[in-house]
Coordinates of C-alpha atoms in Angstrom, one line a residue:
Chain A
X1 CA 107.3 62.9 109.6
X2 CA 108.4 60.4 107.1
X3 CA 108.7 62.1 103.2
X4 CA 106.0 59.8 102.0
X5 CA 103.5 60.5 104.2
X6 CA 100.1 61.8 102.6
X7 CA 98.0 64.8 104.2
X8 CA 94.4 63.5 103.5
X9 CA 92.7 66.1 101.1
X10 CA 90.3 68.5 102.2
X11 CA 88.1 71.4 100.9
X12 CA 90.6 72.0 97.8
X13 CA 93.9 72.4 99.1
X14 CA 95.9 69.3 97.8
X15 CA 99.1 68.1 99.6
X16 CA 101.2 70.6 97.3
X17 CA 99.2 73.5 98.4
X18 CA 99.6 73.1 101.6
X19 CA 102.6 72.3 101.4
X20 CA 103.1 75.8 99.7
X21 CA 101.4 77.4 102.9
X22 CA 103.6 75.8 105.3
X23 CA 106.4 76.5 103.6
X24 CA 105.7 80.5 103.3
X25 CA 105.6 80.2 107.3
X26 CA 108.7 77.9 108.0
X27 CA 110.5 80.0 105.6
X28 CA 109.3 83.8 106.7
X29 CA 111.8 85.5 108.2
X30 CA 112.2 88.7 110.0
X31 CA 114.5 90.7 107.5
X32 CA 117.2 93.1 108.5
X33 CA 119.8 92.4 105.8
X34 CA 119.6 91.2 102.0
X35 CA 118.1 94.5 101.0
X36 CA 118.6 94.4 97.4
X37 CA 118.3 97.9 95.6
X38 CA 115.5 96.4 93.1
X39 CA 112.0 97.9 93.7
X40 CA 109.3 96.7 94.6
X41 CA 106.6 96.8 91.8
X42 CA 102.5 97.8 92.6
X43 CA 101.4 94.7 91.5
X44 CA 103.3 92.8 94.1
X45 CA 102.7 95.5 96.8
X46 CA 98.9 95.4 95.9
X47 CA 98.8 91.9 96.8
X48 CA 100.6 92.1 99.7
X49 CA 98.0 94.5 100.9
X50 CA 95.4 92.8 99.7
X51 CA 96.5 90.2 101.9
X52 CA 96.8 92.2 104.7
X53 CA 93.3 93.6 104.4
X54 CA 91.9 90.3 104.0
X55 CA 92.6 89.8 107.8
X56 CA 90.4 88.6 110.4
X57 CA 89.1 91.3 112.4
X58 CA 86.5 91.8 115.2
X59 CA 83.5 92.7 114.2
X60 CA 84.5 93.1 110.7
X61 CA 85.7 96.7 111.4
X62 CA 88.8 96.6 109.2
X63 CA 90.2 98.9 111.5
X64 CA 93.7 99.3 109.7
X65 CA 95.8 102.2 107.4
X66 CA 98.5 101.6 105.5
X67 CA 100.9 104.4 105.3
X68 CA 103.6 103.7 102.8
X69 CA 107.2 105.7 103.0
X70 CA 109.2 106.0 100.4
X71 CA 111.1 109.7 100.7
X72 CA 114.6 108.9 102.0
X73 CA 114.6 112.3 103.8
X74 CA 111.7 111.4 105.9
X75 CA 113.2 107.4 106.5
X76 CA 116.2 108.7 107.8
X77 CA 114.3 110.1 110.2
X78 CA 113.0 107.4 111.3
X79 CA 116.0 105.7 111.3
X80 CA 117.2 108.2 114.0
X81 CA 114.2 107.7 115.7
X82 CA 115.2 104.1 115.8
X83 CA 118.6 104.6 117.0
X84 CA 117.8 106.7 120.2
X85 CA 115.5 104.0 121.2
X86 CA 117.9 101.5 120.5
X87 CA 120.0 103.3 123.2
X88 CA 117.5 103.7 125.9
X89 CA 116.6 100.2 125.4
X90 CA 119.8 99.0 126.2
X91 CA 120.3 99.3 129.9
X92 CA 117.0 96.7 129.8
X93 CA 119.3 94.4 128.4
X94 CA 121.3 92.1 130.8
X95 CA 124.3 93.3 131.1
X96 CA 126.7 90.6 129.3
X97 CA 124.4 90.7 126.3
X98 CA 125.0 94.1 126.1
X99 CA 127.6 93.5 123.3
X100 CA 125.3 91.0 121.3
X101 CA 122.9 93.4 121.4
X102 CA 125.1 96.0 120.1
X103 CA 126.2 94.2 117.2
X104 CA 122.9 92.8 116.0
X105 CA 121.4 94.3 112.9
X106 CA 118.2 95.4 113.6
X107 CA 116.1 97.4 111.5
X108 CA 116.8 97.7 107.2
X109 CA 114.8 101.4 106.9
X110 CA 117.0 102.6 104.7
X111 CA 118.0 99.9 102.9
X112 CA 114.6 98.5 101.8
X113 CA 112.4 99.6 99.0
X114 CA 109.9 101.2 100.8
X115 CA 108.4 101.3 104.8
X116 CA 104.8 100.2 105.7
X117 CA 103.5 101.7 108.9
X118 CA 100.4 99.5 109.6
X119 CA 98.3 101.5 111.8
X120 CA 94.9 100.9 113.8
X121 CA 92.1 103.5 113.9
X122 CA 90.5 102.9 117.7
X123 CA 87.6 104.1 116.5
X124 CA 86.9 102.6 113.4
X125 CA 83.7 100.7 115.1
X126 CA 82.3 103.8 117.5
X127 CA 78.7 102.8 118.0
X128 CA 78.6 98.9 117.5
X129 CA 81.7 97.5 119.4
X130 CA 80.9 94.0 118.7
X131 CA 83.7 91.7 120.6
X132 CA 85.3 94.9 122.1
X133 CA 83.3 95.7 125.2
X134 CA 85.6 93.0 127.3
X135 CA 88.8 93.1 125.3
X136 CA 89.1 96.3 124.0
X137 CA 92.8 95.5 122.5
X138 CA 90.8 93.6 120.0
X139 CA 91.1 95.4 117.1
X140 CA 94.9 96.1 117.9
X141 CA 95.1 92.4 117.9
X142 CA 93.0 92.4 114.3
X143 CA 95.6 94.8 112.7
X144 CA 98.8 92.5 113.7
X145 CA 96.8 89.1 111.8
X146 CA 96.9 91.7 109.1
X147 CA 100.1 92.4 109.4
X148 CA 100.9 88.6 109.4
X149 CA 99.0 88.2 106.5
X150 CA 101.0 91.1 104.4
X151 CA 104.7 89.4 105.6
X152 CA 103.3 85.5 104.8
X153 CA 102.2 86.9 101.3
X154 CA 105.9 88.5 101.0
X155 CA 107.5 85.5 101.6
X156 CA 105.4 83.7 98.9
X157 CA 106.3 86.9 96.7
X158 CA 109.7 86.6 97.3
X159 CA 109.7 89.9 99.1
X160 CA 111.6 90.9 102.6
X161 CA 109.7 92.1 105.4
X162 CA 111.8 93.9 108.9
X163 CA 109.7 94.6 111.9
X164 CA 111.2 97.7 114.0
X165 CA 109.9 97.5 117.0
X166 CA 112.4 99.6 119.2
X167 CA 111.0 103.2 118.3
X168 CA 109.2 105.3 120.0
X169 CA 105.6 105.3 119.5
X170 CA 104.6 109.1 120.3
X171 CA 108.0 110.5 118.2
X172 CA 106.7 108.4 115.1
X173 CA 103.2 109.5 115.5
X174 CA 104.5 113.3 115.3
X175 CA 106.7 112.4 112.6
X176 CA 103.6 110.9 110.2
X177 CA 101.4 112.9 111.6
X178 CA 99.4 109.9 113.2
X179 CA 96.4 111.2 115.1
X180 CA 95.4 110.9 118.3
X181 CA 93.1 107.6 118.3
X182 CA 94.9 105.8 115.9
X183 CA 97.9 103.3 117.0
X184 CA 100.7 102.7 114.7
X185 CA 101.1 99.1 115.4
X186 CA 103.9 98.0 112.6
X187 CA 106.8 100.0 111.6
X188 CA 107.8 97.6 108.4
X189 CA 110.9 97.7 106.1
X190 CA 110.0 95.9 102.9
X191 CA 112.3 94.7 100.0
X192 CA 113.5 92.6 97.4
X193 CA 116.2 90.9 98.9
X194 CA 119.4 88.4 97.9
X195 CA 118.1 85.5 100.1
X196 CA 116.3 84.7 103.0
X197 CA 118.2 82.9 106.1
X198 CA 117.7 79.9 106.8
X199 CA 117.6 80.4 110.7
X200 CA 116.3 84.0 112.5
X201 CA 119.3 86.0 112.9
X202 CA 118.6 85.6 116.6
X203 CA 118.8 82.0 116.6
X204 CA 122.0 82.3 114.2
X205 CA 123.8 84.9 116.9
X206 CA 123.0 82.9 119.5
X207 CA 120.5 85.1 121.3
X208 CA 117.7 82.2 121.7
X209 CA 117.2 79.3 120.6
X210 CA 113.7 77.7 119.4
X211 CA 111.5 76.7 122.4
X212 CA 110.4 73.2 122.2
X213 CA 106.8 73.0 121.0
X214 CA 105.7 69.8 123.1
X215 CA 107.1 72.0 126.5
X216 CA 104.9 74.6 125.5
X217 CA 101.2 72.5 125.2
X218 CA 99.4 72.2 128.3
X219 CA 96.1 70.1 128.4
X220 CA 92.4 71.5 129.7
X221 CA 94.1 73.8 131.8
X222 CA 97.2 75.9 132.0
X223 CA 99.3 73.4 133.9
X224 CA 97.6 70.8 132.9
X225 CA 99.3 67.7 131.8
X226 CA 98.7 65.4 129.5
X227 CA 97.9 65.3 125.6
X228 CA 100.9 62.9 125.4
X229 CA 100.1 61.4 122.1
X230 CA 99.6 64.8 120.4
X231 CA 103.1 65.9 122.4
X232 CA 104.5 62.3 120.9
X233 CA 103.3 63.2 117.3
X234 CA 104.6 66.8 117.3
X235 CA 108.2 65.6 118.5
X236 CA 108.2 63.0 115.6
X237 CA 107.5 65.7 113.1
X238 CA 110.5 67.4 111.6
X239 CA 110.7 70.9 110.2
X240 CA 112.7 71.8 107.6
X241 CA 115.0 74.4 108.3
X242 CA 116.4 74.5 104.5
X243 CA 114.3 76.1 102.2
X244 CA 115.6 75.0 99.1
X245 CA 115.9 71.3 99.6
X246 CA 112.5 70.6 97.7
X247 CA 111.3 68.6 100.0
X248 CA 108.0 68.3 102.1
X249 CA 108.1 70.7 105.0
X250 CA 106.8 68.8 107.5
Chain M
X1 CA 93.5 90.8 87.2
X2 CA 93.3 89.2 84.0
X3 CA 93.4 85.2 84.7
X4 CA 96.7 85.0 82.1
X5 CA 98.6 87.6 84.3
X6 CA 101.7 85.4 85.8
X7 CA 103.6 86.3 88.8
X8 CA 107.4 86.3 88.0
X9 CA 108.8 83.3 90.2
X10 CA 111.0 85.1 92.9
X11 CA 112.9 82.9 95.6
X12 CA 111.5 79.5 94.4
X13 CA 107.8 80.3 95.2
X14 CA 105.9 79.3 91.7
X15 CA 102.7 80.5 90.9
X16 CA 100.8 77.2 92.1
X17 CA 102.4 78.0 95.0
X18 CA 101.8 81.2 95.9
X19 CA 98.3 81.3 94.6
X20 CA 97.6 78.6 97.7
X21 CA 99.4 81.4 99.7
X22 CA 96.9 83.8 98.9
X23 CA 94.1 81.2 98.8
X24 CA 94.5 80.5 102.3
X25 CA 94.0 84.1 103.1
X26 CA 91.2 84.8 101.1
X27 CA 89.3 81.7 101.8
X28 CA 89.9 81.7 105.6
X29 CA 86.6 82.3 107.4
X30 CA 86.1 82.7 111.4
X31 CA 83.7 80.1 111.7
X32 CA 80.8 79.5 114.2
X33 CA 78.8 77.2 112.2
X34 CA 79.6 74.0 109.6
X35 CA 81.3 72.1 112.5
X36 CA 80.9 68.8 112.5
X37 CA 80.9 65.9 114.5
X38 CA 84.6 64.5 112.8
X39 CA 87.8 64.5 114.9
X40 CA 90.8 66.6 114.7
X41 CA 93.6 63.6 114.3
X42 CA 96.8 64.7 116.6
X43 CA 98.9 64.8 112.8
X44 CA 97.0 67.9 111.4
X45 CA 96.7 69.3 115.2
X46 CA 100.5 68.7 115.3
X47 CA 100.8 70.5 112.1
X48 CA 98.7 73.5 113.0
X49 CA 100.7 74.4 116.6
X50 CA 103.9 74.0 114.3
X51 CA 102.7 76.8 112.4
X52 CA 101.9 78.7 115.1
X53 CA 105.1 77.8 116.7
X54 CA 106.6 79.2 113.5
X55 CA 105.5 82.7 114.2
X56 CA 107.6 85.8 114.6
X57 CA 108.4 86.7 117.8
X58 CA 109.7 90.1 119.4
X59 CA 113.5 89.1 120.8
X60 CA 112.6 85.5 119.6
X61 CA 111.3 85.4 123.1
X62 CA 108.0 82.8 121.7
X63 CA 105.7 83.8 124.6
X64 CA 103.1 81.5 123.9
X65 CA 101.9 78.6 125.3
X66 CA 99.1 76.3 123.7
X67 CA 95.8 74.6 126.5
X68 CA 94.3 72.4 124.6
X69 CA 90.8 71.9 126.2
X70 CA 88.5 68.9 124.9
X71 CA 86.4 67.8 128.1
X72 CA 82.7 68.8 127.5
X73 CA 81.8 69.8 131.1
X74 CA 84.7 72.7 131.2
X75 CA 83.6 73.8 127.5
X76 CA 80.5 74.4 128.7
X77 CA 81.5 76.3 131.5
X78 CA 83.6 78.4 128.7
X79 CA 80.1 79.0 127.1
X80 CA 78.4 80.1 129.8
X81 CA 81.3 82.9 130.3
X82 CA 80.3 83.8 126.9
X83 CA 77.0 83.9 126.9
X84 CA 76.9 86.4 130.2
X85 CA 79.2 88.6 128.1
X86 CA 77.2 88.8 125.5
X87 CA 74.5 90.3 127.8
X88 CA 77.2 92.3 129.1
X89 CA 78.1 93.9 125.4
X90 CA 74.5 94.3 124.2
X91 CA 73.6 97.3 125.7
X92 CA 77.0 98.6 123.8
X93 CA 75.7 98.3 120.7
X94 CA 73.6 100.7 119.0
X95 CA 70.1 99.9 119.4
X96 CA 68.8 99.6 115.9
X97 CA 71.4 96.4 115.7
X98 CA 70.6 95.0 118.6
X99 CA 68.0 92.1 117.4
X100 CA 70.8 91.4 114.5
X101 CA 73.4 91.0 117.7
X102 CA 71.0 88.9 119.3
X103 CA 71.0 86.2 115.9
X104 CA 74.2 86.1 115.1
X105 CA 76.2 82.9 115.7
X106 CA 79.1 84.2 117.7
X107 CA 80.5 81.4 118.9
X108 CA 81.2 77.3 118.7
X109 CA 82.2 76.3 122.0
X110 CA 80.3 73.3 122.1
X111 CA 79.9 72.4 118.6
X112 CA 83.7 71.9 117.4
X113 CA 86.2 69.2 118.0
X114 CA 88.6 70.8 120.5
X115 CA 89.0 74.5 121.8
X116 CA 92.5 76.1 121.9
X117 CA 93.2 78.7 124.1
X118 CA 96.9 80.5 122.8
X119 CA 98.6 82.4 125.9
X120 CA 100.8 85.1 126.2
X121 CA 103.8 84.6 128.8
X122 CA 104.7 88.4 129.8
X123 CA 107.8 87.3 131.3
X124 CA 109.4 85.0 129.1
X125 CA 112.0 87.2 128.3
X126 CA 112.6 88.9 131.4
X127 CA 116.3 90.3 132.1
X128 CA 116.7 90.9 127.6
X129 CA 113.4 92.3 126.8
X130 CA 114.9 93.4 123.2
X131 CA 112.5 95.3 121.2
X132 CA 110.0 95.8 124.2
X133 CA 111.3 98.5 126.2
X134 CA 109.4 101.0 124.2
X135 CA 106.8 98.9 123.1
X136 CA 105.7 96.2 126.1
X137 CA 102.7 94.9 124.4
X138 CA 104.8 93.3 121.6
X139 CA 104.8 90.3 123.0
X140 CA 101.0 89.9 123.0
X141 CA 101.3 91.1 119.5
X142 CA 103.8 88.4 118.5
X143 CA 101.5 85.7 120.3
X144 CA 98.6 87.1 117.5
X145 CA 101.0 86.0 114.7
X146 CA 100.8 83.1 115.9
X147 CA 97.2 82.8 115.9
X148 CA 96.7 83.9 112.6
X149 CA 99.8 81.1 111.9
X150 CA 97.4 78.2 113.0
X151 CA 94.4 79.9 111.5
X152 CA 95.8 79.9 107.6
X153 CA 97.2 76.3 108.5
X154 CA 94.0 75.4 109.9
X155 CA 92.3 76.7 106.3
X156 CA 94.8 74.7 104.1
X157 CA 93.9 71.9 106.1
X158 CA 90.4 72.1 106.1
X159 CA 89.3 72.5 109.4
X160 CA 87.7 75.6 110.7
X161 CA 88.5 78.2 113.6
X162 CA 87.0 80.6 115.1
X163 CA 88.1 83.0 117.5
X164 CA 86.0 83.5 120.3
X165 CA 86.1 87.4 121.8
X166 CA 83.0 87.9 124.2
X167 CA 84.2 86.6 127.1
X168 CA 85.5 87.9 130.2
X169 CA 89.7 87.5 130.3
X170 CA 89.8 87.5 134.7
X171 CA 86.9 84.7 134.5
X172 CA 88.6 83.1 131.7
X173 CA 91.7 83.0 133.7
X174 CA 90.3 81.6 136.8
X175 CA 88.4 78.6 134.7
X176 CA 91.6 77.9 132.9
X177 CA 93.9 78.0 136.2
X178 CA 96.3 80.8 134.0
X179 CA 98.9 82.3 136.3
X180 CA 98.4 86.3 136.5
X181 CA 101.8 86.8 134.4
X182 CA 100.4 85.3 131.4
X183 CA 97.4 86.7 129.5
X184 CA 94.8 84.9 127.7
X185 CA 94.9 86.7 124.1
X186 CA 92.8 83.7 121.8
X187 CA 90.0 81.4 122.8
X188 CA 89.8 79.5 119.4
X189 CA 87.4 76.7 118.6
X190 CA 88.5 74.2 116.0
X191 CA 87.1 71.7 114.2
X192 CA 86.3 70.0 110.7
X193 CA 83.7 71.7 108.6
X194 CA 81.2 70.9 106.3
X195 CA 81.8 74.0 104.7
X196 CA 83.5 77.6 104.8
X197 CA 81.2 80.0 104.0
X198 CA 81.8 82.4 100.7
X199 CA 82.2 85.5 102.7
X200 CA 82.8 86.5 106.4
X201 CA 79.4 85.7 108.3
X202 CA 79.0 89.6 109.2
X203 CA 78.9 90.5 105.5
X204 CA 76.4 87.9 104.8
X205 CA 74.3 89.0 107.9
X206 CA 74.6 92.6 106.8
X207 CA 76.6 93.8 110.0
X208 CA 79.5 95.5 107.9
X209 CA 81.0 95.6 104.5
X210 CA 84.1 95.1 103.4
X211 CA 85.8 99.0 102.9
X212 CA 87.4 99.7 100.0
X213 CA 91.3 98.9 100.2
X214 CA 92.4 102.0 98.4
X215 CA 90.7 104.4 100.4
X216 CA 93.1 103.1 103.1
X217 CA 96.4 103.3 102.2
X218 CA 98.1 106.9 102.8
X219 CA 101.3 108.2 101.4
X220 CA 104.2 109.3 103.5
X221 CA 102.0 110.6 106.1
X222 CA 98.6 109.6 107.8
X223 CA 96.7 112.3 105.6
X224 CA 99.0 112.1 102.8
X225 CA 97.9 112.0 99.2
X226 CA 99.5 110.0 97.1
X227 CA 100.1 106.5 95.6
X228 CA 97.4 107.2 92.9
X229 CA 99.5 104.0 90.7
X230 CA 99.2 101.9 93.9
X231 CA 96.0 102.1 94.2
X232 CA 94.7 102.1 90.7
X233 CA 96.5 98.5 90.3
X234 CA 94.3 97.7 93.8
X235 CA 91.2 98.9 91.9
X236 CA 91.8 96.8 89.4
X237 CA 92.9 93.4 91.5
X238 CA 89.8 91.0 91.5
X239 CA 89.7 88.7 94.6
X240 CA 88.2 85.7 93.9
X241 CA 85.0 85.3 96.4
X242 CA 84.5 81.6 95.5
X243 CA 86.8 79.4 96.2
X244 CA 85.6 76.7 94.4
X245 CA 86.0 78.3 91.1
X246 CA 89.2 77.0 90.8
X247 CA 90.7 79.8 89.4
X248 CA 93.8 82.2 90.6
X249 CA 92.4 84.0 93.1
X250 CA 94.0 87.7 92.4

């Protein structure tokens, strides 16, 4: 997209704005690294969970909890948690990655200021499942847009935000006491950090690369072709993968 | 928060900036009504999968694909899946809100520009499936960040979603020829608006209310007390509900 080009203005976001809002998403990264050891003060942390409970969710049933670690005690637990399922994960992995995967740095629980386990309470909306009676996995699905919401806010706040995946559900339920119909569905590390990368580490190691978008559009229905000029416009457009140049994202 | 609080600048995010951050969020509505008749050009739709593109993604694996579906005829086939699931849900609901379930606007199938429906491709990573050993669904999770990617772009640029989730998945799957390895997880309409409303349509309708944010968040554990500072700076946060007023929003 050329740098001159004007967004048309609509409902009160100027082009700066938006620009801002793109920017917090071309710009988010998944943190592992760059912990710094400054805290994280309540009145950015509010925020970020204000964000997060500002999420779309179905039926308006809110059905998240935020449990926020801070004892080192009970994070290095966790982290131990992390590192047996890093192990058991590893025979998934095809065999000459193996050594990639090994090296990658993938979790920052102890490092980071604080952990966020975002949680969904299954039956937050028991009586009036409105938009669940089909998809049931709707509300898990509400609790990740919060969960998006809290890391996009981060980024804007200049805060790091890890997402551990490779843990074992049940082990961290017992170890925070999660009950029964509630799903922990983000283990987060959060912290002030040095930087933010410019590229996701897996990019960077060369453990994937970004898909192109156009490949990935189909028109009316899943194989459909077609959509050619919208393919042709989203191939001119260029991302900026440097955060501090200043300059329009897209 | 009192208007002349300022955010220390953190990682080149100024305030402007991240007040459209949080605008975004708090102004983003699911919408079923205010569509109007106005096109979606291919530059902001170009824009919006970019964002979504843009999302986090378990392994880096970007499961998603994007079917763009504009012809009337197959829209309205997509409402008529609705509309026999919402027969199918009512009898889930509690009886007293049944004639509210009956009124409320659930859907704009018909009514917006364009439908999106945003896929989730199970076996994109297969053979390095890092970070899903333990947890397989984090790929669908990962495909709703990058829903709630394309919804915050879609707010900045003034043009309304809403995420459609009464409807059957296998019927859906058949209509929209999707292989059985990839799963449906957002029917989305979009389109200009004339408006986005104040507050989410099921507060305004009286359906639910929006909890209280401290009453959520737990410390160290799921029933831990705690965080009393945390959530006293919550308490006193003031989210702007009109987002014409022009001022910072928290």
């Amino acid at each position: 997209m050329p740098d001159d080009m004007t967004i048309p203005v609509g409902d009160g976001f100027d082009q700066m704005a938006r620009d801002a809002v793109y920017r917090a998403m071309f710009t988010r990264r998944d943190v592992r690294s760059y912990f710094t050891s400054e805290a994280v003060d309540d009145e950015a942390l509010a925020r970020l969970l204000l964000a997060a409970h500002h999420a779309p969710s179905v039926g308006f049933m809110q059905p998240w909890n935020f449990i926020v670690i801070r004892g080192t005690a009970r994070r290095e637990q966790v982290r131990d948690l992390f590192l047996a399922a890093r192990e058991q994960e590893l025979p998934a992995i095809e065999e000459e990655r193996r050594a990639l995967y090994r090296k990658l740095k993938l979790e920052g629980i102890c490092e980071s200021a604080l952990n966020i386990c975002i949680t969904c309470d299954r039956r937050r909306s028991q009586g009036s499942p409105l938009g669940r009676w089909h998809n049931p996995e709707m509300d898990l699905y509400s609790t990740v847009c919060a969960v998006q919401n809290f890391w996009l806010a981060a980024r804007a706040e200049g805060v790091g935000v890890g997402w551990v995946s490779i843990i074992e559900a049940r082990a961290l339920k017992d170890l925070l006491s999660i009950p029964e119909h509630v799903t922990p569905v983000a283990y987060l590390c959060v912290g002030r950090v040095s930087e933010f990368a410019p590229k996701p580490d897996l990019e960077t190691h060369g453990w994937g690369r970004r898909l192109p978008l156009p490949e990935l559009i189909m028109s009316e229905t899943f194989c459909g072709q077609g959509e050619v000029p919208l393919k042709s416009t989203i191939a001119r457009l260029k991302v900026a993968t440097c955060e501090k140049s200043g300059k329009p994202l897209i």
